[in-house]
Tab-separated table of C-alpha atoms in Angstrom:
chain	number	residue	atom	x	y	z
A	270	MET	CA	-12.690	10.967	14.283
A	271	GLU	CA	-10.253	8.814	12.314
A	272	THR	CA	-10.095	8.151	8.576
A	273	ALA	CA	-8.045	5.670	6.543
A	274	ILE	CA	-6.962	6.430	2.971
A	275	ILE	CA	-6.081	3.206	1.149
A	276	THR	CA	-4.683	2.868	-2.365
A	277	GLY	CA	-5.620	-0.270	-4.242
A	278	ALA	CA	-8.650	-0.720	-1.960
A	279	SER	CA	-10.782	-2.577	-4.501
A	280	LYS	CA	-9.170	-5.996	-4.043
A	281	GLY	CA	-6.581	-8.096	-2.253
A	282	LEU	CA	-4.865	-6.658	0.804
A	283	GLY	CA	-6.352	-3.213	0.161
A	284	ALA	CA	-9.916	-4.524	0.283
A	285	GLY	CA	-9.119	-6.538	3.399
A	286	LEU	CA	-7.706	-3.467	5.120
A	287	ALA	CA	-10.710	-1.355	4.129
A	288	LYS	CA	-13.130	-3.931	5.537
A	289	LEU	CA	-11.237	-4.203	8.824
A	290	PHE	CA	-10.995	-0.438	9.298
A	291	LEU	CA	-14.728	-0.108	8.631
A	292	GLU	CA	-15.512	-2.881	11.100
A	293	SER	CA	-13.570	-0.830	13.667
A	294	GLY	CA	-15.785	2.179	12.943
A	295	ILE	CA	-13.045	4.039	11.095
A	296	ASN	CA	-14.101	5.829	7.914
A	297	VAL	CA	-12.319	4.740	4.726
A	298	VAL	CA	-11.444	6.422	1.439
A	299	GLY	CA	-10.502	3.950	-1.277
A	300	ILE	CA	-8.248	5.157	-4.091
A	301	SER	CA	-8.139	2.809	-7.072
A	302	ARG	CA	-9.098	2.424	-10.713
A	303	THR	CA	-12.202	0.377	-9.882
A	304	ASP	CA	-14.673	0.409	-7.019
A	305	ASN	CA	-15.589	-2.394	-4.611
A	306	THR	CA	-19.300	-2.066	-3.903
A	307	ASN	CA	-19.146	-4.582	-1.029
A	308	LEU	CA	-17.325	-1.982	1.051
A	309	TYR	CA	-20.408	0.245	1.155
A	310	THR	CA	-22.266	-2.610	2.834
A	311	TYR	CA	-19.537	-3.092	5.438
A	312	ALA	CA	-19.582	0.645	6.124
A	313	LYS	CA	-23.358	0.742	6.636
A	314	GLU	CA	-23.293	-2.292	8.932
A	315	ASN	CA	-20.679	-0.628	11.149
A	316	ASN	CA	-21.951	2.966	11.149
A	317	ALA	CA	-18.928	4.139	9.211
A	318	ASN	CA	-18.465	5.849	5.854
A	319	TYR	CA	-16.795	4.518	2.729
A	320	ASN	CA	-15.921	6.858	-0.127
A	321	TYR	CA	-14.400	5.868	-3.445
A	322	VAL	CA	-12.038	8.115	-5.392
A	323	ALA	CA	-11.263	6.939	-8.922
A	324	CYS	CA	-7.569	7.216	-9.713
A	325	ASP	CA	-4.955	5.750	-12.035
A	326	LEU	CA	-1.783	5.851	-9.953
A	327	SER	CA	0.370	5.622	-13.062
A	328	GLU	CA	-0.864	9.069	-14.177
A	329	LYS	CA	0.263	12.295	-12.497
A	330	THR	CA	-2.877	14.229	-13.445
A	331	SER	CA	-5.110	11.492	-12.038
A	332	ILE	CA	-3.227	11.518	-8.730
A	333	GLN	CA	-3.477	15.307	-8.525
A	334	ALA	CA	-7.221	15.172	-9.146
A	335	ALA	CA	-7.623	12.583	-6.379
A	336	MET	CA	-5.658	14.716	-3.922
A	337	ASN	CA	-7.704	17.798	-4.800
A	338	ASN	CA	-10.868	15.786	-4.206
A	339	LEU	CA	-9.705	14.757	-0.744
A	340	ASP	CA	-8.474	18.234	0.155
A	341	GLU	CA	-11.986	19.549	-0.512
A	342	THR	CA	-13.638	17.008	1.771
A	343	LEU	CA	-11.325	15.397	4.301
A	344	PHE	CA	-9.606	18.404	5.824
A	345	LYS	CA	-12.685	20.626	5.825
A	346	ASP	CA	-14.122	18.291	8.449
A	347	THR	CA	-12.745	19.703	11.687
A	348	SER	CA	-13.684	16.547	13.596
A	349	VAL	CA	-10.913	14.558	11.846
A	350	SER	CA	-8.050	14.089	14.303
A	351	LYS	CA	-6.043	11.268	12.722
A	352	VAL	CA	-5.532	9.983	9.177
A	353	TYR	CA	-4.036	6.633	8.217
A	354	LEU	CA	-2.499	6.644	4.729
A	355	ILE	CA	-1.925	3.115	3.430
A	356	ASN	CA	0.130	3.033	0.222
A	357	ASN	CA	-0.878	-0.481	-0.758
A	358	ALA	CA	-1.261	-0.429	-4.560
A	359	GLY	CA	1.592	-1.981	-6.515
A	360	LEU	CA	2.596	-3.676	-9.746
A	361	VAL	CA	4.821	-6.731	-10.024
A	362	ASP	CA	4.736	-6.841	-13.812
A	363	PRO	CA	6.525	-6.609	-16.155
A	364	ILE	CA	8.331	-9.733	-15.013
A	365	ASP	CA	11.277	-10.368	-17.303
A	366	ARG	CA	15.008	-9.925	-17.710
A	367	ALA	CA	16.048	-6.268	-17.656
A	368	GLU	CA	16.979	-6.119	-21.339
A	369	ASN	CA	13.492	-7.260	-22.370
A	370	ILE	CA	11.495	-4.644	-20.467
A	371	GLU	CA	9.881	-1.941	-22.586
A	372	VAL	CA	10.312	1.693	-21.536
A	373	ASP	CA	6.592	2.391	-21.085
A	374	ASP	CA	6.120	-0.714	-18.941
A	375	LEU	CA	9.114	0.192	-16.808
A	376	MET	CA	7.869	3.748	-16.313
A	377	LYS	CA	4.396	2.578	-15.320
A	378	GLN	CA	5.717	0.150	-12.713
A	379	VAL	CA	8.073	2.717	-11.195
A	380	HIS	CA	5.313	5.326	-11.128
A	381	VAL	CA	2.809	3.067	-9.344
A	382	ASN	CA	5.286	1.473	-6.927
A	383	THR	CA	7.487	4.447	-6.099
A	384	VAL	CA	6.445	7.823	-7.477
A	385	ALA	CA	2.756	7.642	-6.507
A	386	PRO	CA	3.377	6.672	-2.851
A	387	MET	CA	5.909	9.483	-2.553
A	388	ILE	CA	3.528	12.031	-4.085
A	389	LEU	CA	0.655	11.017	-1.830
A	390	THR	CA	2.748	10.824	1.333
A	391	ASN	CA	4.468	14.159	0.707
A	392	HIS	CA	1.123	15.835	0.023
A	393	PHE	CA	-0.704	14.496	3.055
A	394	LEU	CA	2.215	15.169	5.392
A	395	LYS	CA	1.911	18.828	4.448
A	396	LYS	CA	-1.894	18.916	4.620
A	397	ALA	CA	-1.993	17.085	7.937
A	398	SER	CA	0.444	19.543	9.513
A	399	GLU	CA	-1.476	22.523	8.140
A	400	ASN	CA	-4.707	21.201	9.655
A	401	SER	CA	-3.307	19.899	12.979
A	402	VAL	CA	-4.157	16.298	12.064
A	403	GLN	CA	-1.863	13.380	12.893
A	404	LEU	CA	-0.803	11.320	9.871
A	405	ILE	CA	0.218	7.668	10.237
A	406	THR	CA	1.555	6.308	6.948
A	407	ALA	CA	2.261	2.730	5.921
A	408	ILE	CA	3.961	1.720	2.697
A	409	VAL	CA	3.505	-1.900	1.635
A	410	THR	CA	6.954	-3.178	0.784
A	411	SER	CA	8.284	-6.675	0.080
A	412	GLY	CA	11.036	-9.086	0.968
A	413	ALA	CA	12.129	-8.449	-2.617
A	414	ALA	CA	13.443	-5.096	-1.396
A	415	LEU	CA	16.229	-6.974	0.362
A	416	LYS	CA	16.778	-9.959	-1.910
A	417	PRO	CA	17.321	-9.740	-5.693
A	418	LYS	CA	15.233	-12.067	-7.840
A	419	TYR	CA	15.847	-13.000	-11.457
A	420	GLY	CA	13.222	-11.236	-13.565
A	421	TRP	CA	12.242	-8.711	-10.883
A	422	SER	CA	14.802	-5.962	-11.471
A	423	VAL	CA	12.157	-3.226	-11.445
A	424	TYR	CA	10.016	-4.631	-8.637
A	425	CYS	CA	12.973	-5.254	-6.323
A	426	SER	CA	14.366	-1.796	-7.039
A	427	THR	CA	11.090	0.027	-6.440
A	428	LYS	CA	10.475	-1.721	-3.136
A	429	ALA	CA	14.045	-1.114	-1.974
A	430	SER	CA	13.639	2.577	-2.750
A	431	MET	CA	10.451	2.733	-0.685
A	432	ASN	CA	12.230	1.258	2.323
A	433	MET	CA	14.822	4.013	2.164
A	434	TYR	CA	12.154	6.660	1.593
A	435	THR	CA	10.315	5.445	4.699
A	436	GLN	CA	13.421	5.646	6.866
A	437	THR	CA	14.388	9.075	5.548
A	438	VAL	CA	10.958	10.639	5.997
A	439	ALA	CA	10.762	9.186	9.512
A	440	ILE	CA	13.987	10.968	10.458
A	441	GLU	CA	12.636	14.263	9.123
A	442	GLN	CA	9.332	13.982	10.983
A	443	ALA	CA	11.011	12.956	14.227
A	444	GLU	CA	13.472	15.854	14.132
A	445	GLN	CA	10.660	18.315	13.410
A	446	GLY	CA	8.506	16.877	16.199
A	447	THR	CA	5.414	16.776	13.989
A	448	GLY	CA	3.867	13.722	15.642
A	449	HIS	CA	3.519	12.074	12.236
A	450	ALA	CA	4.883	8.560	11.732
A	451	ILE	CA	5.697	6.393	8.731
A	452	ILE	CA	6.498	2.702	8.480
A	453	ALA	CA	6.965	0.091	5.765
A	454	PHE	CA	5.257	-3.290	6.021
A	455	SER	CA	6.318	-6.508	4.303
A	456	PRO	CA	3.205	-8.741	4.076
A	457	GLY	CA	4.802	-11.920	2.796
A	458	VAL	CA	3.077	-14.134	0.231
A	459	MET	CA	-0.703	-13.733	0.104
A	460	ASP	CA	-3.449	-15.284	-1.982
A	461	THR	CA	-4.051	-12.261	-4.218
A	462	GLY	CA	-4.208	-11.312	-7.878
A	463	MET	CA	-0.534	-10.361	-7.776
A	464	GLN	CA	0.362	-13.950	-6.934
A	465	LYS	CA	-1.699	-15.116	-9.901
A	466	THR	CA	0.289	-12.771	-12.147
A	467	ILE	CA	3.545	-14.162	-10.769
A	468	ARG	CA	2.458	-17.776	-11.327
A	469	SER	CA	1.591	-17.039	-14.953
A	470	SER	CA	5.203	-16.052	-15.724
A	471	SER	CA	7.460	-18.226	-17.835
A	472	GLU	CA	10.561	-19.750	-16.264
A	473	GLY	CA	12.671	-17.884	-18.796
A	474	ALA	CA	11.355	-14.586	-17.451
A	475	PHE	CA	11.216	-15.540	-13.765
A	476	LYS	CA	13.490	-18.283	-12.456
A	477	ASP	CA	11.534	-18.837	-9.231
A	478	VAL	CA	8.122	-19.288	-10.835
A	479	GLU	CA	7.813	-22.973	-9.886
A	480	SER	CA	8.353	-22.231	-6.199
A	481	PHE	CA	5.521	-19.695	-6.302
A	482	ARG	CA	3.245	-22.188	-8.061
A	483	ALA	CA	4.063	-24.691	-5.321
A	484	LEU	CA	2.969	-22.207	-2.650
A	485	LYS	CA	-0.511	-22.125	-4.186
A	486	GLU	CA	-0.693	-25.878	-4.757
A	487	ASN	CA	0.344	-26.562	-1.144
A	488	ASN	CA	-2.047	-23.965	0.347
A	489	GLN	CA	0.821	-21.936	1.762
A	490	LEU	CA	-0.480	-18.517	0.689
A	491	LYS	CA	-1.813	-16.456	3.589
A	492	ASP	CA	-5.273	-14.882	3.557
A	493	ALA	CA	-5.147	-11.137	2.843
A	494	ASP	CA	-7.621	-10.383	5.652
A	495	ILE	CA	-5.310	-11.997	8.208
A	496	ILE	CA	-2.344	-9.987	6.954
A	497	GLY	CA	-4.455	-6.836	6.987
A	498	GLY	CA	-5.321	-7.472	10.626
A	499	VAL	CA	-1.634	-7.627	11.510
A	500	LEU	CA	-0.956	-4.299	9.795
A	501	ILE	CA	-3.867	-2.578	11.529
A	502	ASP	CA	-2.674	-3.880	14.906
A	503	ILE	CA	0.758	-2.410	14.172
A	504	LEU	CA	-0.613	0.959	13.068
A	505	THR	CA	-2.872	1.340	16.096
A	506	ASP	CA	-0.240	0.264	18.612
A	507	GLU	CA	0.803	3.173	20.840
A	508	HIS	CA	4.369	1.863	20.595
A	509	LEU	CA	4.539	2.148	16.789
A	510	GLU	CA	8.198	2.555	15.823
A	511	ASN	CA	8.599	5.436	13.378
A	512	GLY	CA	10.706	4.460	10.348
A	513	LYS	CA	10.689	0.729	11.038
A	514	ILE	CA	10.456	-1.841	8.250
A	515	TYR	CA	7.960	-4.261	9.783
A	516	ASP	CA	7.785	-7.884	8.602
A	517	VAL	CA	4.615	-9.937	8.998
A	518	ARG	CA	6.789	-12.922	9.953
A	519	GLU	CA	7.447	-11.216	13.289
A	520	TYR	CA	3.778	-11.723	14.129
A	521	ILE	CA	2.466	-14.872	12.440
């Protein structure tokens, strides 16, 4: 049996991924602050299970509680042979010049974008090995990891750090021969709530805001379900390349 753990599963790309996994008969655990009740319907229609774990990924204690919850259920089921961990949740705000960003806002963004994915991945790598379960991890990254953008000092930095984390962990797992794999996936521009946040920025805070508004006006934002399908195809491919930074533009 296979199970997918998805952060930020209540909306956007996370919800799209959850729906597609369920339609494939793969059980899903959604980790987010709010639930998406539609996913229970998809699960029932496809003879799969959807479980929701409430968690604020900006809080260490909340993450620990979520992991304890999953340890008590997921790995006690001896029929589980493979787990997909999708670190999808992320924050693009605050969007502003570096000198204008408040400490608490900076810490929250770094925690959600960088610290939380590391905590979850580290934890489930250990648990998967202890229980002879294969772990396939994906971290949702961004083209901003490779290209600096005015007003995105924190976002660009957090995504760049996750690319390096992915490559480093992949080396460790390969050398140990664990059978676990980790990749990063750059989904491009999608029609999600994050894009709405970006478009609401002022030009003084984010120089490229008009180009992002034009993407919406010209219907150039990709559907999150389509992007989710690409990621699932990558993750389930027997030729998955451990440590690779995948870009959706290679596929669509």
